[in-house]
Amino acid sequence: MWLSIYFVSLILLIPITIIGLNRTSEKRIAQFLILDRIVYLIMATGMVVLMIRTFHHAPLLVSLKGILAVLVIIIIEIAFGHKQEHSLSIAWSVGITILVLITAAVSVLLTLHSI
């Protein structure tokens, strides 16, 4: 169950982030930031439960997955901060999208390997 919650929230996090970073209205950006925060809090909760249950099997992989999840959250917050202060360039938007996708893929692989 927790694995399903983690994967669904991770899958939802990616399009919500991409759509939110491509909005032009300040109100829409704030709405998608709130949605992003809700989704990554759900993802973090599922991840913590999974980490507690699988840490004794693969402590290094589980720790790396936790660090990657925190990295994704930090990247998303920095990107939305830049977007709210001033316009986010296309290079920044593409770079953040690629970074979030790579981090999510590595996190999924680590999750599947540590179970």
N, CA, C and O atoms as CSV, one atom per row, in Angstrom:
chain,resi,resn,atom,element,x,y,z
A,1,MET,N,N,0.808,-1.186,0.000
A,1,MET,CA,C,0.000,0.000,0.000
A,1,MET,C,C,0.862,1.265,0.000
A,1,MET,O,O,0.621,2.192,-0.774
A,2,TRP,N,N,1.867,1.291,0.876
A,2,TRP,CA,C,2.722,2.476,0.956
A,2,TRP,C,C,3.543,2.654,-0.307
A,2,TRP,O,O,3.833,3.775,-0.723
A,3,LEU,N,N,3.912,1.539,-0.908
A,3,LEU,CA,C,4.653,1.628,-2.157
A,3,LEU,C,C,3.783,2.229,-3.252
A,3,LEU,O,O,4.258,3.033,-4.054
A,4,SER,N,N,2.524,1.847,-3.289
A,4,SER,CA,C,1.588,2.413,-4.267
A,4,SER,C,C,1.391,3.907,-4.032
A,4,SER,O,O,1.375,4.692,-4.979
A,5,ILE,N,N,1.241,4.292,-2.780
A,5,ILE,CA,C,1.087,5.714,-2.453
A,5,ILE,C,C,2.321,6.490,-2.890
A,5,ILE,O,O,2.205,7.581,-3.448
A,6,TYR,N,N,3.492,5.938,-2.642
A,6,TYR,CA,C,4.743,6.598,-3.020
A,6,TYR,C,C,4.834,6.758,-4.541
A,6,TYR,O,O,5.144,7.843,-5.033
A,7,PHE,N,N,4.563,5.680,-5.282
A,7,PHE,CA,C,4.676,5.750,-6.741
A,7,PHE,C,C,3.635,6.679,-7.363
A,7,PHE,O,O,3.957,7.443,-8.272
A,8,VAL,N,N,2.405,6.623,-6.889
A,8,VAL,CA,C,1.356,7.487,-7.442
A,8,VAL,C,C,1.683,8.956,-7.181
A,8,VAL,O,O,1.528,9.800,-8.064
A,9,SER,N,N,2.136,9.254,-5.960
A,9,SER,CA,C,2.471,10.649,-5.666
A,9,SER,C,C,3.686,11.108,-6.462
A,9,SER,O,O,3.757,12.269,-6.865
A,10,LEU,N,N,4.639,10.215,-6.693
A,10,LEU,CA,C,5.804,10.576,-7.506
A,10,LEU,C,C,5.394,10.819,-8.953
A,10,LEU,O,O,5.892,11.740,-9.600
A,11,ILE,N,N,4.486,9.991,-9.456
A,11,ILE,CA,C,4.002,10.172,-10.825
A,11,ILE,C,C,3.195,11.465,-10.945
A,11,ILE,O,O,3.289,12.150,-11.963
A,12,LEU,N,N,2.411,11.810,-9.935
A,12,LEU,CA,C,1.641,13.059,-9.960
A,12,LEU,C,C,2.530,14.289,-9.784
A,12,LEU,O,O,2.221,15.361,-10.303
A,13,LEU,N,N,3.620,14.134,-9.061
A,13,LEU,CA,C,4.504,15.266,-8.785
A,13,LEU,C,C,5.120,15.830,-10.063
A,13,LEU,O,O,5.268,17.045,-10.196
A,14,ILE,N,N,5.470,14.981,-10.976
A,14,ILE,CA,C,6.163,15.420,-12.192
A,14,ILE,C,C,5.284,16.318,-13.057
A,14,ILE,O,O,5.716,17.425,-13.380
A,15,PRO,N,N,4.069,15.909,-13.454
A,15,PRO,CA,C,3.269,16.827,-14.289
A,15,PRO,C,C,2.809,18.078,-13.552
A,15,PRO,O,O,2.717,19.150,-14.151
A,16,ILE,N,N,2.519,17.955,-12.257
A,16,ILE,CA,C,2.105,19.142,-11.505
A,16,ILE,C,C,3.238,20.167,-11.484
A,16,ILE,O,O,2.999,21.366,-11.632
A,17,THR,N,N,4.462,19.697,-11.303
A,17,THR,CA,C,5.614,20.601,-11.301
A,17,THR,C,C,5.817,21.240,-12.664
A,17,THR,O,O,6.028,22.449,-12.764
A,18,ILE,N,N,5.754,20.440,-13.703
A,18,ILE,CA,C,5.966,20.963,-15.056
A,18,ILE,C,C,4.887,21.977,-15.422
A,18,ILE,O,O,5.192,23.050,-15.942
A,19,ILE,N,N,3.635,21.642,-15.152
A,19,ILE,CA,C,2.543,22.564,-15.469
A,19,ILE,C,C,2.668,23.840,-14.637
A,19,ILE,O,O,2.484,24.940,-15.156
A,20,GLY,N,N,2.979,23.697,-13.359
A,20,GLY,CA,C,3.106,24.866,-12.489
A,20,GLY,C,C,4.218,25.802,-12.901
A,20,GLY,O,O,4.079,27.021,-12.793
A,21,LEU,N,N,5.320,25.247,-13.372
A,21,LEU,CA,C,6.440,26.097,-13.790
A,21,LEU,C,C,6.187,26.765,-15.134
A,21,LEU,O,O,6.889,27.711,-15.491
A,22,ASN,N,N,5.205,26.293,-15.877
A,22,ASN,CA,C,4.898,26.895,-17.174
A,22,ASN,C,C,3.715,27.855,-17.123
A,22,ASN,O,O,3.317,28.379,-18.163
A,23,ARG,N,N,3.152,28.097,-15.975
A,23,ARG,CA,C,2.062,29.062,-15.819
A,23,ARG,C,C,2.624,30.473,-15.810
A,23,ARG,O,O,3.765,30.700,-15.406
A,24,THR,N,N,1.816,31.410,-16.257
A,24,THR,CA,C,2.256,32.807,-16.264
A,24,THR,C,C,1.569,33.641,-15.193
A,24,THR,O,O,2.123,34.636,-14.726
A,25,SER,N,N,0.381,33.242,-14.810
A,25,SER,CA,C,-0.364,33.975,-13.795
A,25,SER,C,C,0.197,33.677,-12.406
A,25,SER,O,O,0.435,32.521,-12.057
A,26,GLU,N,N,0.400,34.716,-11.633
A,26,GLU,CA,C,0.934,34.563,-10.272
A,26,GLU,C,C,0.009,33.703,-9.413
A,26,GLU,O,O,0.467,32.921,-8.581
A,27,LYS,N,N,-1.288,33.856,-9.625
A,27,LYS,CA,C,-2.272,33.081,-8.870
A,27,LYS,C,C,-2.166,31.602,-9.208
A,27,LYS,O,O,-2.205,30.762,-8.309
A,28,ARG,N,N,-2.036,31.274,-10.470
A,28,ARG,CA,C,-1.912,29.877,-10.910
A,28,ARG,C,C,-0.601,29.254,-10.426
A,28,ARG,O,O,-0.573,28.080,-10.054
A,29,ILE,N,N,0.466,30.023,-10.428
A,29,ILE,CA,C,1.748,29.525,-9.932
A,29,ILE,C,C,1.626,29.157,-8.461
A,29,ILE,O,O,2.113,28.109,-8.037
A,30,ALA,N,N,0.984,30.010,-7.687
A,30,ALA,CA,C,0.801,29.745,-6.252
A,30,ALA,C,C,-0.088,28.521,-6.037
A,30,ALA,O,O,0.166,27.729,-5.129
A,31,GLN,N,N,-1.120,28.357,-6.857
A,31,GLN,CA,C,-1.991,27.190,-6.724
A,31,GLN,C,C,-1.235,25.895,-7.004
A,31,GLN,O,O,-1.386,24.911,-6.281
A,32,PHE,N,N,-0.426,25.902,-8.051
A,32,PHE,CA,C,0.337,24.699,-8.366
A,32,PHE,C,C,1.445,24.447,-7.344
A,32,PHE,O,O,1.807,23.295,-7.105
A,33,LEU,N,N,1.983,25.490,-6.745
A,33,LEU,CA,C,2.964,25.313,-5.683
A,33,LEU,C,C,2.319,24.632,-4.482
A,33,LEU,O,O,2.922,23.752,-3.868
A,34,ILE,N,N,1.097,25.033,-4.146
A,34,ILE,CA,C,0.381,24.391,-3.040
A,34,ILE,C,C,0.096,22.922,-3.374
A,34,ILE,O,O,0.283,22.046,-2.530
A,35,LEU,N,N,-0.354,22.656,-4.598
A,35,LEU,CA,C,-0.581,21.268,-5.018
A,35,LEU,C,C,0.705,20.451,-4.956
A,35,LEU,O,O,0.704,19.304,-4.508
A,36,ASP,N,N,1.796,21.053,-5.408
A,36,ASP,CA,C,3.093,20.387,-5.361
A,36,ASP,C,C,3.475,20.039,-3.924
A,36,ASP,O,O,3.943,18.934,-3.651
A,37,ARG,N,N,3.278,20.971,-3.023
A,37,ARG,CA,C,3.626,20.727,-1.624
A,37,ARG,C,C,2.785,19.617,-1.025
A,37,ARG,O,O,3.301,18.789,-0.273
A,38,ILE,N,N,1.510,19.583,-1.339
A,38,ILE,CA,C,0.644,18.514,-0.834
A,38,ILE,C,C,1.118,17.163,-1.355
A,38,ILE,O,O,1.218,16.195,-0.601
A,39,VAL,N,N,1.410,17.108,-2.654
A,39,VAL,CA,C,1.826,15.845,-3.260
A,39,VAL,C,C,3.172,15.404,-2.705
A,39,VAL,O,O,3.345,14.222,-2.409
A,40,TYR,N,N,4.139,16.318,-2.554
A,40,TYR,CA,C,5.423,15.830,-2.055
A,40,TYR,C,C,5.408,15.568,-0.561
A,40,TYR,O,O,6.277,14.848,-0.069
A,41,LEU,N,N,4.465,16.117,0.177
A,41,LEU,CA,C,4.313,15.706,1.579
A,41,LEU,C,C,3.748,14.290,1.663
A,41,LEU,O,O,4.170,13.501,2.509
A,42,ILE,N,N,2.806,13.969,0.799
A,42,ILE,CA,C,2.290,12.599,0.737
A,42,ILE,C,C,3.404,11.648,0.303
A,42,ILE,O,O,3.553,10.564,0.868
A,43,MET,N,N,4.181,12.053,-0.696
A,43,MET,CA,C,5.299,11.238,-1.159
A,43,MET,C,C,6.319,11.035,-0.044
A,43,MET,O,O,6.820,9.926,0.143
A,44,ALA,N,N,6.628,12.085,0.690
A,44,ALA,CA,C,7.606,11.986,1.769
A,44,ALA,C,C,7.106,11.070,2.888
A,44,ALA,O,O,7.886,10.317,3.472
A,45,THR,N,N,5.819,11.133,3.183
A,45,THR,CA,C,5.259,10.256,4.209
A,45,THR,C,C,5.383,8.793,3.793
A,45,THR,O,O,5.816,7.952,4.581
A,46,GLY,N,N,5.006,8.499,2.568
A,46,GLY,CA,C,5.148,7.131,2.062
A,46,GLY,C,C,6.596,6.689,2.041
A,46,GLY,O,O,6.904,5.538,2.350
A,47,MET,N,N,7.490,7.604,1.677
A,47,MET,CA,C,8.909,7.272,1.621
A,47,MET,C,C,9.465,6.965,3.009
A,47,MET,O,O,10.259,6.037,3.167
A,48,VAL,N,N,9.057,7.730,4.006
A,48,VAL,CA,C,9.545,7.499,5.368
A,48,VAL,C,C,9.097,6.124,5.862
A,48,VAL,O,O,9.888,5.393,6.459
A,49,VAL,N,N,7.849,5.771,5.622
A,49,VAL,CA,C,7.362,4.455,6.033
A,49,VAL,C,C,8.134,3.355,5.314
A,49,VAL,O,O,8.526,2.364,5.931
A,50,LEU,N,N,8.352,3.525,4.018
A,50,LEU,CA,C,9.131,2.533,3.262
A,50,LEU,C,C,10.575,2.465,3.751
A,50,LEU,O,O,11.163,1.386,3.819
A,51,MET,N,N,11.139,3.615,4.088
A,51,MET,CA,C,12.519,3.622,4.577
A,51,MET,C,C,12.631,2.890,5.906
A,51,MET,O,O,13.595,2.159,6.132
A,52,ILE,N,N,11.663,3.077,6.777
A,52,ILE,CA,C,11.680,2.393,8.066
A,52,ILE,C,C,11.595,0.880,7.875
A,52,ILE,O,O,12.274,0.120,8.567
A,53,ARG,N,N,10.771,0.457,6.948
A,53,ARG,CA,C,10.563,-0.977,6.732
A,53,ARG,C,C,11.690,-1.651,5.947
A,53,ARG,O,O,11.890,-2.857,6.086
A,54,THR,N,N,12.424,-0.906,5.134
A,54,THR,CA,C,13.444,-1.533,4.281
A,54,THR,C,C,14.872,-1.151,4.641
A,54,THR,O,O,15.808,-1.588,3.971
A,55,PHE,N,N,15.060,-0.355,5.669
A,55,PHE,CA,C,16.408,0.123,5.982
A,55,PHE,C,C,17.350,-1.021,6.352
A,55,PHE,O,O,18.528,-0.981,5.994
A,56,HIS,N,N,16.864,-2.028,7.053
A,56,HIS,CA,C,17.733,-3.119,7.478
A,56,HIS,C,C,18.143,-4.019,6.312
A,56,HIS,O,O,19.121,-4.758,6.434
A,57,HIS,N,N,17.425,-3.980,5.185
A,57,HIS,CA,C,17.788,-4.776,4.011
A,57,HIS,C,C,18.898,-4.127,3.200
A,57,HIS,O,O,19.843,-4.797,2.784
A,58,ALA,N,N,18.785,-2.829,2.977
A,58,ALA,CA,C,19.757,-2.111,2.138
A,58,ALA,C,C,19.916,-0.687,2.657
A,58,ALA,O,O,19.350,0.243,2.082
A,59,PRO,N,N,20.673,-0.501,3.729
A,59,PRO,CA,C,20.758,0.832,4.336
A,59,PRO,C,C,21.348,1.904,3.418
A,59,PRO,O,O,20.908,3.053,3.458
A,60,LEU,N,N,22.322,1.552,2.602
A,60,LEU,CA,C,22.935,2.544,1.722
A,60,LEU,C,C,21.960,3.002,0.640
A,60,LEU,O,O,21.838,4.198,0.375
A,61,LEU,N,N,21.275,2.061,0.022
A,61,LEU,CA,C,20.320,2.415,-1.033
A,61,LEU,C,C,19.154,3.223,-0.480
A,61,LEU,O,O,18.699,4.177,-1.110
A,62,VAL,N,N,18.676,2.843,0.688
A,62,VAL,CA,C,17.554,3.555,1.292
A,62,VAL,C,C,17.973,4.971,1.680
A,62,VAL,O,O,17.204,5.916,1.504
A,63,SER,N,N,19.177,5.120,2.201
A,63,SER,CA,C,19.676,6.455,2.549
A,63,SER,C,C,19.836,7.319,1.306
A,63,SER,O,O,19.496,8.502,1.316
A,64,LEU,N,N,20.353,6.727,0.239
A,64,LEU,CA,C,20.510,7.463,-1.019
A,64,LEU,C,C,19.151,7.889,-1.565
A,64,LEU,O,O,19.014,8.997,-2.085
A,65,LYS,N,N,18.153,7.029,-1.454
A,65,LYS,CA,C,16.803,7.376,-1.912
A,65,LYS,C,C,16.238,8.536,-1.108
A,65,LYS,O,O,15.591,9.422,-1.665
A,66,GLY,N,N,16.477,8.535,0.183
A,66,GLY,CA,C,16.013,9.638,1.028
A,66,GLY,C,C,16.679,10.945,0.657
A,66,GLY,O,O,16.025,11.987,0.613
A,67,ILE,N,N,17.964,10.902,0.393
A,67,ILE,CA,C,18.693,12.106,-0.010
A,67,ILE,C,C,18.175,12.615,-1.353
A,67,ILE,O,O,18.031,13.823,-1.541
A,68,LEU,N,N,17.895,11.713,-2.281
A,68,LEU,CA,C,17.362,12.117,-3.582
A,68,LEU,C,C,15.975,12.750,-3.454
A,68,LEU,O,O,15.664,13.716,-4.151
A,69,ALA,N,N,15.158,12.213,-2.575
A,69,ALA,CA,C,13.824,12.792,-2.380
A,69,ALA,C,C,13.920,14.208,-1.815
A,69,ALA,O,O,13.189,15.103,-2.239
A,70,VAL,N,N,14.813,14.402,-0.871
A,70,VAL,CA,C,15.016,15.748,-0.316
A,70,VAL,C,C,15.560,16.675,-1.398
A,70,VAL,O,O,15.180,17.844,-1.460
A,71,LEU,N,N,16.439,16.167,-2.245
A,71,LEU,CA,C,16.986,16.956,-3.346
A,71,LEU,C,C,15.887,17.393,-4.314
A,71,LEU,O,O,15.884,18.536,-4.772
A,72,VAL,N,N,14.961,16.499,-4.627
A,72,VAL,CA,C,13.848,16.847,-5.517
A,72,VAL,C,C,13.004,17.954,-4.906
A,72,VAL,O,O,12.615,18.895,-5.599
A,73,ILE,N,N,12.720,17.848,-3.622
A,73,ILE,CA,C,11.912,18.865,-2.945
A,73,ILE,C,C,12.622,20.210,-2.968
A,73,ILE,O,O,11.993,21.238,-3.219
A,74,ILE,N,N,13.917,20.217,-2.709
A,74,ILE,CA,C,14.689,21.466,-2.720
A,74,ILE,C,C,14.699,22.078,-4.121
A,74,ILE,O,O,14.528,23.288,-4.272
A,75,ILE,N,N,14.898,21.250,-5.138
A,75,ILE,CA,C,14.919,21.744,-6.519
A,75,ILE,C,C,13.570,22.360,-6.895
A,75,ILE,O,O,13.522,23.420,-7.519
A,76,ILE,N,N,12.486,21.699,-6.520
A,76,ILE,CA,C,11.151,22.210,-6.833
A,76,ILE,C,C,10.908,23.544,-6.134
A,76,ILE,O,O,10.387,24.479,-6.743
A,77,GLU,N,N,11.278,23.634,-4.874
A,77,GLU,CA,C,11.080,24.891,-4.128
A,77,GLU,C,C,11.917,26.027,-4.719
A,77,GLU,O,O,11.437,27.155,-4.836
A,78,ILE,N,N,13.153,25.740,-5.089
A,78,ILE,CA,C,14.006,26.774,-5.707
A,78,ILE,C,C,13.416,27.218,-7.043
A,78,ILE,O,O,13.397,28.409,-7.350
A,79,ALA,N,N,12.935,26.263,-7.834
A,79,ALA,CA,C,12.368,26.601,-9.139
A,79,ALA,C,C,11.123,27.470,-8.993
A,79,ALA,O,O,10.972,28.458,-9.711
A,80,PHE,N,N,10.237,27.115,-8.078
A,80,PHE,CA,C,9.040,27.936,-7.885
A,80,PHE,C,C,9.396,29.295,-7.286
A,80,PHE,O,O,8.734,30.292,-7.574
A,81,GLY,N,N,10.428,29.338,-6.466
A,81,GLY,CA,C,10.880,30.627,-5.938
A,81,GLY,C,C,11.367,31.544,-7.036
A,81,GLY,O,O,11.025,32.726,-7.064
A,82,HIS,N,N,12.178,30.998,-7.957
A,82,HIS,CA,C,12.634,31.795,-9.102
A,82,HIS,C,C,11.460,32.212,-9.976
A,82,HIS,O,O,11.418,33.336,-10.477
A,83,LYS,N,N,10.515,31.309,-10.156
A,83,LYS,CA,C,9.363,31.616,-11.013
A,83,LYS,C,C,8.513,32.727,-10.409
A,83,LYS,O,O,8.005,33.575,-11.143
A,84,GLN,N,N,8.348,32.743,-9.093
A,84,GLN,CA,C,7.531,33.764,-8.461
A,84,GLN,C,C,8.238,35.110,-8.415
A,84,GLN,O,O,7.582,36.150,-8.489
A,85,GLU,N,N,9.566,35.114,-8.294
A,85,GLU,CA,C,10.307,36.380,-8.250
A,85,GLU,C,C,10.369,37.036,-9.627
A,85,GLU,O,O,10.120,38.232,-9.771
A,86,HIS,N,N,10.695,36.256,-10.603
A,86,HIS,CA,C,10.770,36.755,-11.968
A,86,HIS,C,C,10.559,35.585,-12.920
A,86,HIS,O,O,10.479,34.435,-12.488
A,87,SER,N,N,10.472,35.869,-14.174
A,87,SER,CA,C,10.195,34.838,-15.162
A,87,SER,C,C,11.303,33.800,-15.190
A,87,SER,O,O,12.487,34.131,-15.125
A,88,LEU,N,N,10.904,32.556,-15.285
A,88,LEU,CA,C,11.846,31.455,-15.350
A,88,LEU,C,C,12.194,31.208,-16.814
A,88,LEU,O,O,11.303,31.032,-17.644
A,89,SER,N,N,13.473,31.195,-17.128
A,89,SER,CA,C,13.870,30.996,-18.513
A,89,SER,C,C,13.556,29.573,-18.962
A,89,SER,O,O,13.364,28.674,-18.144
A,90,ILE,N,N,13.508,29.393,-20.259
A,90,ILE,CA,C,13.211,28.075,-20.816
A,90,ILE,C,C,14.313,27.088,-20.448
A,90,ILE,O,O,14.031,25.923,-20.167
A,91,ALA,N,N,15.552,27.537,-20.448
A,91,ALA,CA,C,16.666,26.657,-20.087
A,91,ALA,C,C,16.520,26.165,-18.642
A,91,ALA,O,O,16.740,24.988,-18.355
A,92,TRP,N,N,16.144,27.080,-17.736
A,92,TRP,CA,C,15.927,26.692,-16.332
A,92,TRP,C,C,14.798,25.689,-16.244
A,92,TRP,O,O,14.926,24.675,-15.559
A,93,SER,N,N,13.696,25.951,-16.924
A,93,SER,CA,C,12.529,25.081,-16.875
A,93,SER,C,C,12.860,23.682,-17.401
A,93,SER,O,O,12.498,22.680,-16.784
A,94,VAL,N,N,13.542,23.620,-18.533
A,94,VAL,CA,C,13.926,22.334,-19.112
A,94,VAL,C,C,14.924,21.621,-18.202
A,94,VAL,O,O,14.809,20.416,-17.980
A,95,GLY,N,N,15.889,22.350,-17.681
A,95,GLY,CA,C,16.884,21.752,-16.793
A,95,GLY,C,C,16.268,21.180,-15.527
A,95,GLY,O,O,16.622,20.082,-15.098
A,96,ILE,N,N,15.359,21.915,-14.938
A,96,ILE,CA,C,14.698,21.443,-13.717
A,96,ILE,C,C,13.831,20.233,-14.027
A,96,ILE,O,O,13.799,19.276,-13.252
A,97,THR,N,N,13.132,20.266,-15.151
A,97,THR,CA,C,12.297,19.127,-15.536
A,97,THR,C,C,13.139,17.879,-15.726
A,97,THR,O,O,12.783,16.809,-15.232
A,98,ILE,N,N,14.243,18.003,-16.430
A,98,ILE,CA,C,15.127,16.860,-16.653
A,98,ILE,C,C,15.709,16.359,-15.339
A,98,ILE,O,O,15.784,15.151,-15.111
A,99,LEU,N,N,16.118,17.271,-14.482
A,99,LEU,CA,C,16.687,16.891,-13.190
A,99,LEU,C,C,15.669,16.163,-12.316
A,99,LEU,O,O,16.001,15.167,-11.674
A,100,VAL,N,N,14.441,16.656,-12.290
A,100,VAL,CA,C,13.389,15.987,-11.509
A,100,VAL,C,C,13.089,14.609,-12.096
A,100,VAL,O,O,12.910,13.652,-11.343
A,101,LEU,N,N,13.029,14.487,-13.418
A,101,LEU,CA,C,12.765,13.200,-14.048
A,101,LEU,C,C,13.880,12.189,-13.772
A,101,LEU,O,O,13.603,11.028,-13.473
A,102,ILE,N,N,15.120,12.619,-13.869
A,102,ILE,CA,C,16.246,11.729,-13.596
A,102,ILE,C,C,16.245,11.298,-12.137
A,102,ILE,O,O,16.434,10.122,-11.829
A,103,THR,N,N,16.033,12.251,-11.248
A,103,THR,CA,C,16.016,11.933,-9.827
A,103,THR,C,C,14.864,10.991,-9.491
A,103,THR,O,O,15.025,10.073,-8.687
A,104,ALA,N,N,13.705,11.217,-10.104
A,104,ALA,CA,C,12.560,10.334,-9.864
A,104,ALA,C,C,12.844,8.929,-10.394
A,104,ALA,O,O,12.506,7.945,-9.736
A,105,ALA,N,N,13.456,8.823,-11.565
A,105,ALA,CA,C,13.773,7.506,-12.127
A,105,ALA,C,C,14.767,6.757,-11.246
A,105,ALA,O,O,14.597,5.565,-10.988
A,106,VAL,N,N,15.792,7.446,-10.790
A,106,VAL,CA,C,16.772,6.813,-9.896
A,106,VAL,C,C,16.106,6.402,-8.592
A,106,VAL,O,O,16.394,5.332,-8.056
A,107,SER,N,N,15.222,7.244,-8.083
A,107,SER,CA,C,14.518,6.924,-6.850
A,107,SER,C,C,13.639,5.685,-7.018
A,107,SER,O,O,13.588,4.839,-6.126
A,108,VAL,N,N,12.956,5.572,-8.139
A,108,VAL,CA,C,12.125,4.389,-8.401
A,108,VAL,C,C,13.000,3.149,-8.496
A,108,VAL,O,O,12.664,2.111,-7.927
A,109,LEU,N,N,14.114,3.242,-9.203
A,109,LEU,CA,C,15.018,2.091,-9.315
A,109,LEU,C,C,15.563,1.684,-7.952
A,109,LEU,O,O,15.635,0.494,-7.644
A,110,LEU,N,N,15.945,2.658,-7.138
A,110,LEU,CA,C,16.444,2.339,-5.808
A,110,LEU,C,C,15.361,1.727,-4.931
A,110,LEU,O,O,15.633,0.830,-4.133
A,111,THR,N,N,14.133,2.214,-5.081
A,111,THR,CA,C,13.025,1.659,-4.309
A,111,THR,C,C,12.782,0.210,-4.683
A,111,THR,O,O,12.634,-0.647,-3.813
A,112,LEU,N,N,12.742,-0.059,-5.968
A,112,LEU,CA,C,12.504,-1.422,-6.409
A,112,LEU,C,C,13.648,-2.348,-6.031
A,112,LEU,O,O,13.424,-3.524,-5.747
A,113,HIS,N,N,14.859,-1.836,-6.025
A,113,HIS,CA,C,16.018,-2.657,-5.669
A,113,HIS,C,C,16.100,-2.906,-4.165
A,113,HIS,O,O,16.578,-3.958,-3.741
A,114,SER,N,N,15.646,-1.963,-3.360
A,114,SER,CA,C,15.779,-2.116,-1.907
A,114,SER,C,C,14.661,-2.948,-1.286
A,114,SER,O,O,14.737,-3.325,-0.117
A,115,ILE,N,N,13.624,-3.233,-2.071
A,115,ILE,CA,C,12.510,-4.028,-1.513
A,115,ILE,C,C,12.805,-5.498,-1.624
A,115,ILE,O,O,11.990,-6.324,-1.211
